[in-house]
Amino acid sequence: VPNDEILLKDLAQVLRAYETALSPLTPPATLDSVLASFSESLSTSGVRFGTRHDETVRSFLASVITKPLVILTGLSGSGKTQIAIKFGEWLGQEHLLVIPVRPDWTGPEALFGYVDVLRPSGPGGSRPWSVPNTLGFMLRAARDPVNPYVLVLDEMNLAHVERYFADYLSGMESAQPILPNLVQEGGEWRESSQDPNPLPIPRNLFIVGTVNVDETTYMFSPKVLDRANTLEFRVATDDLSQTPA
């Protein structure tokens, strides 16, 4: 049996190892630390918002953190699309999807796809689906809850938002499962034979919509605005007079 000195030394090493295992490897992120890192990333990539750069970036980050739906409005060239794209790239290119909204989006199929009745059913009667990139991205986010995912809907109001986005708003508000639980087999998407029940909207999925307000676009209803954080991007004269780097 070792003497007391060796036993106490070994016990101290065990306690230090135990404390290390219990303590977090990295301190929890704060808004200020995230702001500093993302703001620096924007500046490095050549995206700046003049004298209000930090204020604009802080407002954007706070909006994303507090609500999973953020609407960015402003003049063309004010940087609203770039900040959304750079935010997704900052999180990781594989966690970003940019989709231009088309004027012919008249239903939820543009986001959630539809059952393809022209293709035969799979084993156990699982139905085949036509899956757009948006649904595939949402399913990827649902199966990777640890990492954040950003879906950018560019020119969101070129179509009636309520027509293609109503199901998503309902699922986001009620937390009811609305995503079809699909699996990809042999290059085809089919309903999961093991669990055909739909999935809820992933909590790690953030939607950023960019909008312009002119004669070619549609206004938002209170149903949409009540569920979103809205930011207006403005360009001041001082910002236009800055010399490009």
JSON list of N, CA and C in Angstrom, two decimals, residues 131-201:
[
{"chain": "A", "resi": 131, "resn": "VAL", "atom": "N", "xyz": [-39.07, 16.55, -53.94]},
{"chain": "A", "resi": 131, "resn": "VAL", "atom": "CA", "xyz": [-38.51, 17.34, -52.85]},
{"chain": "A", "resi": 131, "resn": "VAL", "atom": "C", "xyz": [-37.70, 18.51, -53.41]},
{"chain": "A", "resi": 132, "resn": "PRO", "atom": "N", "xyz": [-38.12, 19.75, -53.18]},
{"chain": "A", "resi": 132, "resn": "PRO", "atom": "CA", "xyz": [-37.30, 20.91, -53.57]},
{"chain": "A", "resi": 132, "resn": "PRO", "atom": "C", "xyz": [-36.11, 21.07, -52.64]},
{"chain": "A", "resi": 133, "resn": "ASN", "atom": "N", "xyz": [-35.19, 21.90, -53.03]},
{"chain": "A", "resi": 133, "resn": "ASN", "atom": "CA", "xyz": [-34.00, 22.12, -52.20]},
{"chain": "A", "resi": 133, "resn": "ASN", "atom": "C", "xyz": [-34.35, 22.63, -50.81]},
{"chain": "A", "resi": 134, "resn": "THR", "atom": "N", "xyz": [-35.42, 23.41, -50.71]},
{"chain": "A", "resi": 134, "resn": "THR", "atom": "CA", "xyz": [-35.81, 23.96, -49.41]},
{"chain": "A", "resi": 134, "resn": "THR", "atom": "C", "xyz": [-36.19, 22.85, -48.43]},
{"chain": "A", "resi": 135, "resn": "LEU", "atom": "N", "xyz": [-36.98, 21.89, -48.87]},
{"chain": "A", "resi": 135, "resn": "LEU", "atom": "CA", "xyz": [-37.39, 20.80, -47.99]},
{"chain": "A", "resi": 135, "resn": "LEU", "atom": "C", "xyz": [-36.20, 19.93, -47.62]},
{"chain": "A", "resi": 136, "resn": "GLY", "atom": "N", "xyz": [-35.35, 19.63, -48.59]},
{"chain": "A", "resi": 136, "resn": "GLY", "atom": "CA", "xyz": [-34.16, 18.85, -48.28]},
{"chain": "A", "resi": 136, "resn": "GLY", "atom": "C", "xyz": [-33.28, 19.54, -47.25]},
{"chain": "A", "resi": 137, "resn": "PHE", "atom": "N", "xyz": [-33.19, 20.85, -47.33]},
{"chain": "A", "resi": 137, "resn": "PHE", "atom": "CA", "xyz": [-32.39, 21.63, -46.38]},
{"chain": "A", "resi": 137, "resn": "PHE", "atom": "C", "xyz": [-33.03, 21.58, -44.99]},
{"chain": "A", "resi": 138, "resn": "MET", "atom": "N", "xyz": [-34.35, 21.71, -44.92]},
{"chain": "A", "resi": 138, "resn": "MET", "atom": "CA", "xyz": [-35.04, 21.65, -43.63]},
{"chain": "A", "resi": 138, "resn": "MET", "atom": "C", "xyz": [-34.87, 20.28, -42.98]},
{"chain": "A", "resi": 139, "resn": "LEU", "atom": "N", "xyz": [-34.94, 19.22, -43.77]},
{"chain": "A", "resi": 139, "resn": "LEU", "atom": "CA", "xyz": [-34.78, 17.88, -43.23]},
{"chain": "A", "resi": 139, "resn": "LEU", "atom": "C", "xyz": [-33.36, 17.68, -42.71]},
{"chain": "A", "resi": 140, "resn": "ARG", "atom": "N", "xyz": [-32.39, 18.27, -43.42]},
{"chain": "A", "resi": 140, "resn": "ARG", "atom": "CA", "xyz": [-31.01, 18.17, -42.95]},
{"chain": "A", "resi": 140, "resn": "ARG", "atom": "C", "xyz": [-30.84, 18.88, -41.61]},
{"chain": "A", "resi": 141, "resn": "ALA", "atom": "N", "xyz": [-31.49, 20.04, -41.47]},
{"chain": "A", "resi": 141, "resn": "ALA", "atom": "CA", "xyz": [-31.43, 20.76, -40.21]},
{"chain": "A", "resi": 141, "resn": "ALA", "atom": "C", "xyz": [-32.11, 19.97, -39.09]},
{"chain": "A", "resi": 142, "resn": "ALA", "atom": "N", "xyz": [-33.23, 19.32, -39.41]},
{"chain": "A", "resi": 142, "resn": "ALA", "atom": "CA", "xyz": [-33.96, 18.56, -38.39]},
{"chain": "A", "resi": 142, "resn": "ALA", "atom": "C", "xyz": [-33.15, 17.39, -37.87]},
{"chain": "A", "resi": 143, "resn": "ARG", "atom": "N", "xyz": [-32.26, 16.84, -38.71]},
{"chain": "A", "resi": 143, "resn": "ARG", "atom": "CA", "xyz": [-31.48, 15.68, -38.29]},
{"chain": "A", "resi": 143, "resn": "ARG", "atom": "C", "xyz": [-30.09, 16.07, -37.80]},
{"chain": "A", "resi": 144, "resn": "ASP", "atom": "N", "xyz": [-29.85, 17.38, -37.69]},
{"chain": "A", "resi": 144, "resn": "ASP", "atom": "CA", "xyz": [-28.58, 17.87, -37.15]},
{"chain": "A", "resi": 144, "resn": "ASP", "atom": "C", "xyz": [-28.88, 19.00, -36.18]},
{"chain": "A", "resi": 145, "resn": "PRO", "atom": "N", "xyz": [-29.56, 18.71, -35.06]},
{"chain": "A", "resi": 145, "resn": "PRO", "atom": "CA", "xyz": [-30.04, 19.77, -34.17]},
{"chain": "A", "resi": 145, "resn": "PRO", "atom": "C", "xyz": [-28.95, 20.55, -33.46]},
{"chain": "A", "resi": 146, "resn": "VAL", "atom": "N", "xyz": [-27.71, 20.07, -33.50]},
{"chain": "A", "resi": 146, "resn": "VAL", "atom": "CA", "xyz": [-26.62, 20.73, -32.79]},
{"chain": "A", "resi": 146, "resn": "VAL", "atom": "C", "xyz": [-26.18, 22.00, -33.51]},
{"chain": "A", "resi": 147, "resn": "ASN", "atom": "N", "xyz": [-26.24, 22.02, -34.84]},
{"chain": "A", "resi": 147, "resn": "ASN", "atom": "CA", "xyz": [-25.72, 23.13, -35.64]},
{"chain": "A", "resi": 147, "resn": "ASN", "atom": "C", "xyz": [-26.85, 24.01, -36.17]},
{"chain": "A", "resi": 148, "resn": "PRO", "atom": "N", "xyz": [-26.62, 25.33, -36.26]},
{"chain": "A", "resi": 148, "resn": "PRO", "atom": "CA", "xyz": [-27.62, 26.23, -36.83]},
{"chain": "A", "resi": 148, "resn": "PRO", "atom": "C", "xyz": [-27.60, 26.19, -38.36]},
{"chain": "A", "resi": 149, "resn": "TYR", "atom": "N", "xyz": [-28.78, 26.37, -38.95]},
{"chain": "A", "resi": 149, "resn": "TYR", "atom": "CA", "xyz": [-28.92, 26.40, -40.41]},
{"chain": "A", "resi": 149, "resn": "TYR", "atom": "C", "xyz": [-29.67, 27.68, -40.79]},
{"chain": "A", "resi": 150, "resn": "VAL", "atom": "N", "xyz": [-29.26, 28.29, -41.90]},
{"chain": "A", "resi": 150, "resn": "VAL", "atom": "CA", "xyz": [-29.84, 29.55, -42.34]},
{"chain": "A", "resi": 150, "resn": "VAL", "atom": "C", "xyz": [-30.39, 29.39, -43.76]},
{"chain": "A", "resi": 151, "resn": "LEU", "atom": "N", "xyz": [-31.69, 29.62, -43.90]},
{"chain": "A", "resi": 151, "resn": "LEU", "atom": "CA", "xyz": [-32.34, 29.60, -45.21]},
{"chain": "A", "resi": 151, "resn": "LEU", "atom": "C", "xyz": [-32.67, 31.05, -45.59]},
{"chain": "A", "resi": 152, "resn": "VAL", "atom": "N", "xyz": [-32.07, 31.53, -46.66]},
{"chain": "A", "resi": 152, "resn": "VAL", "atom": "CA", "xyz": [-32.29, 32.90, -47.12]},
{"chain": "A", "resi": 152, "resn": "VAL", "atom": "C", "xyz": [-33.30, 32.87, -48.27]},
{"chain": "A", "resi": 153, "resn": "LEU", "atom": "N", "xyz": [-34.44, 33.53, -48.08]},
{"chain": "A", "resi": 153, "resn": "LEU", "atom": "CA", "xyz": [-35.44, 33.67, -49.13]},
{"chain": "A", "resi": 153, "resn": "LEU", "atom": "C", "xyz": [-35.28, 35.06, -49.73]},
{"chain": "A", "resi": 154, "resn": "ASP", "atom": "N", "xyz": [-34.64, 35.11, -50.89]},
{"chain": "A", "resi": 154, "resn": "ASP", "atom": "CA", "xyz": [-34.31, 36.38, -51.52]},
{"chain": "A", "resi": 154, "resn": "ASP", "atom": "C", "xyz": [-35.52, 36.91, -52.28]},
{"chain": "A", "resi": 155, "resn": "GLU", "atom": "N", "xyz": [-35.80, 38.20, -52.12]},
{"chain": "A", "resi": 155, "resn": "GLU", "atom": "CA", "xyz": [-36.98, 38.84, -52.71]},
{"chain": "A", "resi": 155, "resn": "GLU", "atom": "C", "xyz": [-38.24, 38.09, -52.28]},
{"chain": "A", "resi": 156, "resn": "MET", "atom": "N", "xyz": [-38.41, 37.98, -50.99]},
{"chain": "A", "resi": 156, "resn": "MET", "atom": "CA", "xyz": [-39.45, 37.14, -50.40]},
{"chain": "A", "resi": 156, "resn": "MET", "atom": "C", "xyz": [-40.86, 37.54, -50.82]},
{"chain": "A", "resi": 157, "resn": "ASN", "atom": "N", "xyz": [-41.08, 38.81, -51.10]},
{"chain": "A", "resi": 157, "resn": "ASN", "atom": "CA", "xyz": [-42.44, 39.28, -51.41]},
{"chain": "A", "resi": 157, "resn": "ASN", "atom": "C", "xyz": [-42.69, 39.47, -52.90]},
{"chain": "A", "resi": 158, "resn": "LEU", "atom": "N", "xyz": [-41.90, 38.80, -53.74]},
{"chain": "A", "resi": 158, "resn": "LEU", "atom": "CA", "xyz": [-42.25, 38.78, -55.17]},
{"chain": "A", "resi": 158, "resn": "LEU", "atom": "C", "xyz": [-43.51, 37.95, -55.42]},
{"chain": "A", "resi": 159, "resn": "ALA", "atom": "N", "xyz": [-43.84, 37.06, -54.48]},
{"chain": "A", "resi": 159, "resn": "ALA", "atom": "CA", "xyz": [-45.08, 36.29, -54.51]},
{"chain": "A", "resi": 159, "resn": "ALA", "atom": "C", "xyz": [-45.86, 36.61, -53.23]},
{"chain": "A", "resi": 160, "resn": "HIS", "atom": "N", "xyz": [-47.13, 36.23, -53.19]},
{"chain": "A", "resi": 160, "resn": "HIS", "atom": "CA", "xyz": [-47.93, 36.39, -51.98]},
{"chain": "A", "resi": 160, "resn": "HIS", "atom": "C", "xyz": [-47.34, 35.50, -50.90]},
{"chain": "A", "resi": 161, "resn": "VAL", "atom": "N", "xyz": [-46.76, 36.10, -49.87]},
{"chain": "A", "resi": 161, "resn": "VAL", "atom": "CA", "xyz": [-46.07, 35.33, -48.84]},
{"chain": "A", "resi": 161, "resn": "VAL", "atom": "C", "xyz": [-47.03, 34.37, -48.15]},
{"chain": "A", "resi": 162, "resn": "GLU", "atom": "N", "xyz": [-48.25, 34.82, -47.87]},
{"chain": "A", "resi": 162, "resn": "GLU", "atom": "CA", "xyz": [-49.19, 33.97, -47.14]},
{"chain": "A", "resi": 162, "resn": "GLU", "atom": "C", "xyz": [-49.53, 32.70, -47.92]},
{"chain": "A", "resi": 163, "resn": "ARG", "atom": "N", "xyz": [-49.44, 32.72, -49.23]},
{"chain": "A", "resi": 163, "resn": "ARG", "atom": "CA", "xyz": [-49.83, 31.55, -50.02]},
{"chain": "A", "resi": 163, "resn": "ARG", "atom": "C", "xyz": [-48.82, 30.42, -49.92]},
{"chain": "A", "resi": 164, "resn": "TYR", "atom": "N", "xyz": [-47.54, 30.76, -49.92]},
{"chain": "A", "resi": 164, "resn": "TYR", "atom": "CA", "xyz": [-46.53, 29.69, -49.88]},
{"chain": "A", "resi": 164, "resn": "TYR", "atom": "C", "xyz": [-45.93, 29.50, -48.50]},
{"chain": "A", "resi": 165, "resn": "PHE", "atom": "N", "xyz": [-46.18, 30.45, -47.58]},
{"chain": "A", "resi": 165, "resn": "PHE", "atom": "CA", "xyz": [-45.49, 30.42, -46.29]},
{"chain": "A", "resi": 165, "resn": "PHE", "atom": "C", "xyz": [-46.43, 30.15, -45.11]},
{"chain": "A", "resi": 166, "resn": "ALA", "atom": "N", "xyz": [-47.73, 29.99, -45.38]},
{"chain": "A", "resi": 166, "resn": "ALA", "atom": "CA", "xyz": [-48.70, 29.84, -44.29]},
{"chain": "A", "resi": 166, "resn": "ALA", "atom": "C", "xyz": [-48.43, 28.60, -43.46]},
{"chain": "A", "resi": 167, "resn": "ASP", "atom": "N", "xyz": [-48.12, 27.48, -44.10]},
{"chain": "A", "resi": 167, "resn": "ASP", "atom": "CA", "xyz": [-47.88, 26.24, -43.36]},
{"chain": "A", "resi": 167, "resn": "ASP", "atom": "C", "xyz": [-46.66, 26.38, -42.45]},
{"chain": "A", "resi": 168, "resn": "TYR", "atom": "N", "xyz": [-45.62, 27.03, -42.95]},
{"chain": "A", "resi": 168, "resn": "TYR", "atom": "CA", "xyz": [-44.43, 27.22, -42.13]},
{"chain": "A", "resi": 168, "resn": "TYR", "atom": "C", "xyz": [-44.73, 28.11, -40.93]},
{"chain": "A", "resi": 169, "resn": "LEU", "atom": "N", "xyz": [-45.46, 29.20, -41.14]},
{"chain": "A", "resi": 169, "resn": "LEU", "atom": "CA", "xyz": [-45.80, 30.10, -40.04]},
{"chain": "A", "resi": 169, "resn": "LEU", "atom": "C", "xyz": [-46.62, 29.37, -38.98]},
{"chain": "A", "resi": 170, "resn": "SER", "atom": "N", "xyz": [-47.56, 28.54, -39.43]},
{"chain": "A", "resi": 170, "resn": "SER", "atom": "CA", "xyz": [-48.38, 27.80, -38.48]},
{"chain": "A", "resi": 170, "resn": "SER", "atom": "C", "xyz": [-47.54, 26.81, -37.68]},
{"chain": "A", "resi": 171, "resn": "GLY", "atom": "N", "xyz": [-46.65, 26.08, -38.36]},
{"chain": "A", "resi": 171, "resn": "GLY", "atom": "CA", "xyz": [-45.80, 25.12, -37.67]},
{"chain": "A", "resi": 171, "resn": "GLY", "atom": "C", "xyz": [-44.82, 25.80, -36.72]},
{"chain": "A", "resi": 172, "resn": "MET", "atom": "N", "xyz": [-44.31, 26.97, -37.11]},
{"chain": "A", "resi": 172, "resn": "MET", "atom": "CA", "xyz": [-43.38, 27.71, -36.27]},
{"chain": "A", "resi": 172, "resn": "MET", "atom": "C", "xyz": [-44.07, 28.22, -35.01]},
{"chain": "A", "resi": 173, "resn": "GLU", "atom": "N", "xyz": [-45.32, 28.68, -35.16]},
{"chain": "A", "resi": 173, "resn": "GLU", "atom": "CA", "xyz": [-46.04, 29.25, -34.04]},
{"chain": "A", "resi": 173, "resn": "GLU", "atom": "C", "xyz": [-46.57, 28.18, -33.09]},
{"chain": "A", "resi": 174, "resn": "SER", "atom": "N", "xyz": [-47.09, 27.09, -33.64]},
{"chain": "A", "resi": 174, "resn": "SER", "atom": "CA", "xyz": [-47.76, 26.07, -32.82]},
{"chain": "A", "resi": 174, "resn": "SER", "atom": "C", "xyz": [-46.84, 24.95, -32.38]},
{"chain": "A", "resi": 175, "resn": "ALA", "atom": "N", "xyz": [-45.65, 24.84, -33.03]},
{"chain": "A", "resi": 175, "resn": "ALA", "atom": "CA", "xyz": [-44.73, 23.73, -32.77]},
{"chain": "A", "resi": 175, "resn": "ALA", "atom": "C", "xyz": [-45.33, 22.38, -33.15]},
{"chain": "A", "resi": 176, "resn": "GLN", "atom": "N", "xyz": [-46.36, 22.40, -33.97]},
{"chain": "A", "resi": 176, "resn": "GLN", "atom": "CA", "xyz": [-46.95, 21.15, -34.45]},
{"chain": "A", "resi": 176, "resn": "GLN", "atom": "C", "xyz": [-46.12, 20.59, -35.59]},
{"chain": "A", "resi": 177, "resn": "PRO", "atom": "N", "xyz": [-46.01, 19.26, -35.70]},
{"chain": "A", "resi": 177, "resn": "PRO", "atom": "CA", "xyz": [-45.21, 18.67, -36.78]},
{"chain": "A", "resi": 177, "resn": "PRO", "atom": "C", "xyz": [-45.88, 18.86, -38.14]},
{"chain": "A", "resi": 178, "resn": "ILE", "atom": "N", "xyz": [-45.15, 19.47, -39.06]},
{"chain": "A", "resi": 178, "resn": "ILE", "atom": "CA", "xyz": [-45.69, 19.69, -40.41]},
{"chain": "A", "resi": 178, "resn": "ILE", "atom": "C", "xyz": [-44.73, 19.23, -41.50]},
{"chain": "A", "resi": 179, "resn": "LEU", "atom": "N", "xyz": [-43.46, 18.98, -41.16]},
{"chain": "A", "resi": 179, "resn": "LEU", "atom": "CA", "xyz": [-42.49, 18.55, -42.17]},
{"chain": "A", "resi": 179, "resn": "LEU", "atom": "C", "xyz": [-42.68, 17.06, -42.47]},
{"chain": "A", "resi": 180, "resn": "PRO", "atom": "N", "xyz": [-42.82, 16.68, -43.72]},
{"chain": "A", "resi": 180, "resn": "PRO", "atom": "CA", "xyz": [-42.90, 15.24, -44.02]},
{"chain": "A", "resi": 180, "resn": "PRO", "atom": "C", "xyz": [-41.60, 14.55, -43.65]},
{"chain": "A", "resi": 181, "resn": "ASN", "atom": "N", "xyz": [-41.72, 13.43, -42.97]},
{"chain": "A", "resi": 181, "resn": "ASN", "atom": "CA", "xyz": [-40.53, 12.67, -42.53]},
{"chain": "A", "resi": 181, "resn": "ASN", "atom": "C", "xyz": [-40.08, 11.79, -43.70]},
{"chain": "A", "resi": 182, "resn": "LEU", "atom": "N", "xyz": [-39.11, 12.28, -44.45]},
{"chain": "A", "resi": 182, "resn": "LEU", "atom": "CA", "xyz": [-38.67, 11.60, -45.66]},
{"chain": "A", "resi": 182, "resn": "LEU", "atom": "C", "xyz": [-37.24, 11.09, -45.51]},
{"chain": "A", "resi": 183, "resn": "VAL", "atom": "N", "xyz": [-36.95, 10.04, -46.23]},
{"chain": "A", "resi": 183, "resn": "VAL", "atom": "CA", "xyz": [-35.59, 9.51, -46.31]},
{"chain": "A", "resi": 183, "resn": "VAL", "atom": "C", "xyz": [-35.23, 9.36, -47.78]},
{"chain": "A", "resi": 184, "resn": "GLN", "atom": "N", "xyz": [-33.95, 9.50, -48.07]},
{"chain": "A", "resi": 184, "resn": "GLN", "atom": "CA", "xyz": [-33.48, 9.39, -49.45]},
{"chain": "A", "resi": 184, "resn": "GLN", "atom": "C", "xyz": [-32.91, 8.01, -49.68]},
{"chain": "A", "resi": 185, "resn": "GLU", "atom": "N", "xyz": [-33.48, 7.30, -50.63]},
{"chain": "A", "resi": 185, "resn": "GLU", "atom": "CA", "xyz": [-33.07, 5.94, -50.95]},
{"chain": "A", "resi": 185, "resn": "GLU", "atom": "C", "xyz": [-32.84, 5.83, -52.45]},
{"chain": "A", "resi": 186, "resn": "GLY", "atom": "N", "xyz": [-31.59, 5.53, -52.80]},
{"chain": "A", "resi": 186, "resn": "GLY", "atom": "CA", "xyz": [-31.29, 5.36, -54.22]},
{"chain": "A", "resi": 186, "resn": "GLY", "atom": "C", "xyz": [-31.55, 6.59, -55.05]},
{"chain": "A", "resi": 187, "resn": "GLY", "atom": "N", "xyz": [-31.33, 7.77, -54.46]},
{"chain": "A", "resi": 187, "resn": "GLY", "atom": "CA", "xyz": [-31.55, 9.01, -55.20]},
{"chain": "A", "resi": 187, "resn": "GLY", "atom": "C", "xyz": [-32.99, 9.47, -55.20]},
{"chain": "A", "resi": 188, "resn": "GLU", "atom": "N", "xyz": [-33.90, 8.75, -54.56]},
{"chain": "A", "resi": 188, "resn": "GLU", "atom": "CA", "xyz": [-35.30, 9.13, -54.50]},
{"chain": "A", "resi": 188, "resn": "GLU", "atom": "C", "xyz": [-35.72, 9.37, -53.06]},
{"chain": "A", "resi": 189, "resn": "TRP", "atom": "N", "xyz": [-36.60, 10.33, -52.89]},
{"chain": "A", "resi": 189, "resn": "TRP", "atom": "CA", "xyz": [-37.13, 10.64, -51.57]},
{"chain": "A", "resi": 189, "resn": "TRP", "atom": "C", "xyz": [-38.44, 9.89, -51.36]},
{"chain": "A", "resi": 190, "resn": "ARG", "atom": "N", "xyz": [-38.56, 9.23, -50.21]},
{"chain": "A", "resi": 190, "resn": "ARG", "atom": "CA", "xyz": [-39.78, 8.52, -49.86]},
{"chain": "A", "resi": 190, "resn": "ARG", "atom": "C", "xyz": [-40.09, 8.74, -48.39]},
{"chain": "A", "resi": 191, "resn": "GLU", "atom": "N", "xyz": [-41.35, 8.54, -48.06]},
{"chain": "A", "resi": 191, "resn": "GLU", "atom": "CA", "xyz": [-41.73, 8.60, -46.65]},
{"chain": "A", "resi": 191, "resn": "GLU", "atom": "C", "xyz": [-41.02, 7.51, -45.87]},
{"chain": "A", "resi": 192, "resn": "SER", "atom": "N", "xyz": [-40.62, 7.84, -44.67]},
{"chain": "A", "resi": 192, "resn": "SER", "atom": "CA", "xyz": [-39.94, 6.87, -43.83]},
{"chain": "A", "resi": 192, "resn": "SER", "atom": "C", "xyz": [-40.90, 5.75, -43.46]},
{"chain": "A", "resi": 193, "resn": "SER", "atom": "N", "xyz": [-40.51, 4.52, -43.77]},
{"chain": "A", "resi": 193, "resn": "SER", "atom": "CA", "xyz": [-41.36, 3.38, -43.43]},
{"chain": "A", "resi": 193, "resn": "SER", "atom": "C", "xyz": [-41.31, 3.08, -41.93]},
{"chain": "A", "resi": 194, "resn": "GLN", "atom": "N", "xyz": [-40.23, 3.50, -41.27]},
{"chain": "A", "resi": 194, "resn": "GLN", "atom": "CA", "xyz": [-40.11, 3.25, -39.84]},
{"chain": "A", "resi": 194, "resn": "GLN", "atom": "C", "xyz": [-40.89, 4.26, -39.00]},
{"chain": "A", "resi": 195, "resn": "ASP", "atom": "N", "xyz": [-40.94, 5.51, -39.47]},
{"chain": "A", "resi": 195, "resn": "ASP", "atom": "CA", "xyz": [-41.67, 6.55, -38.74]},
{"chain": "A", "resi": 195, "resn": "ASP", "atom": "C", "xyz": [-42.29, 7.52, -39.74]},
{"chain": "A", "resi": 196, "resn": "PRO", "atom": "N", "xyz": [-43.51, 7.24, -40.18]},
{"chain": "A", "resi": 196, "resn": "PRO", "atom": "CA", "xyz": [-44.14, 8.11, -41.19]},
{"chain": "A", "resi": 196, "resn": "PRO", "atom": "C", "xyz": [-44.69, 9.41, -40.62]},
{"chain": "A", "resi": 197, "resn": "ASN", "atom": "N", "xyz": [-44.64, 9.59, -39.32]},
{"chain": "A", "resi": 197, "resn": "ASN", "atom": "CA", "xyz": [-45.20, 10.80, -38.72]},
{"chain": "A", "resi": 197, "resn": "ASN", "atom": "C", "xyz": [-44.38, 12.03, -39.10]},
{"chain": "A", "resi": 198, "resn": "PRO", "atom": "N", "xyz": [-45.04, 13.15, -39.33]},
{"chain": "A", "resi": 198, "resn": "PRO", "atom": "CA", "xyz": [-44.31, 14.37, -39.72]},
{"chain": "A", "resi": 198, "resn": "PRO", "atom": "C", "xyz": [-43.44, 14.89, -38.58]},
{"chain": "A", "resi": 199, "resn": "LEU", "atom": "N", "xyz": [-42.51, 15.78, -38.95]},
{"chain": "A", "resi": 199, "resn": "LEU", "atom": "CA", "xyz": [-41.56, 16.35, -38.00]},
{"chain": "A", "resi": 199, "resn": "LEU", "atom": "C", "xyz": [-41.91, 17.81, -37.72]},
{"chain": "A", "resi": 200, "resn": "PRO", "atom": "N", "xyz": [-41.57, 18.31, -36.54]},
{"chain": "A", "resi": 200, "resn": "PRO", "atom": "CA", "xyz": [-41.78, 19.75, -36.26]},
{"chain": "A", "resi": 200, "resn": "PRO", "atom": "C", "xyz": [-40.72, 20.59, -36.98]},
{"chain": "A", "resi": 201, "resn": "ILE", "atom": "N", "xyz": [-41.00, 21.88, -37.10]},
{"chain": "A", "resi": 201, "resn": "ILE", "atom": "CA", "xyz": [-40.01, 22.80, -37.66]},
{"chain": "A", "resi": 201, "resn": "ILE", "atom": "C", "xyz": [-38.78, 22.79, -36.77]}
]
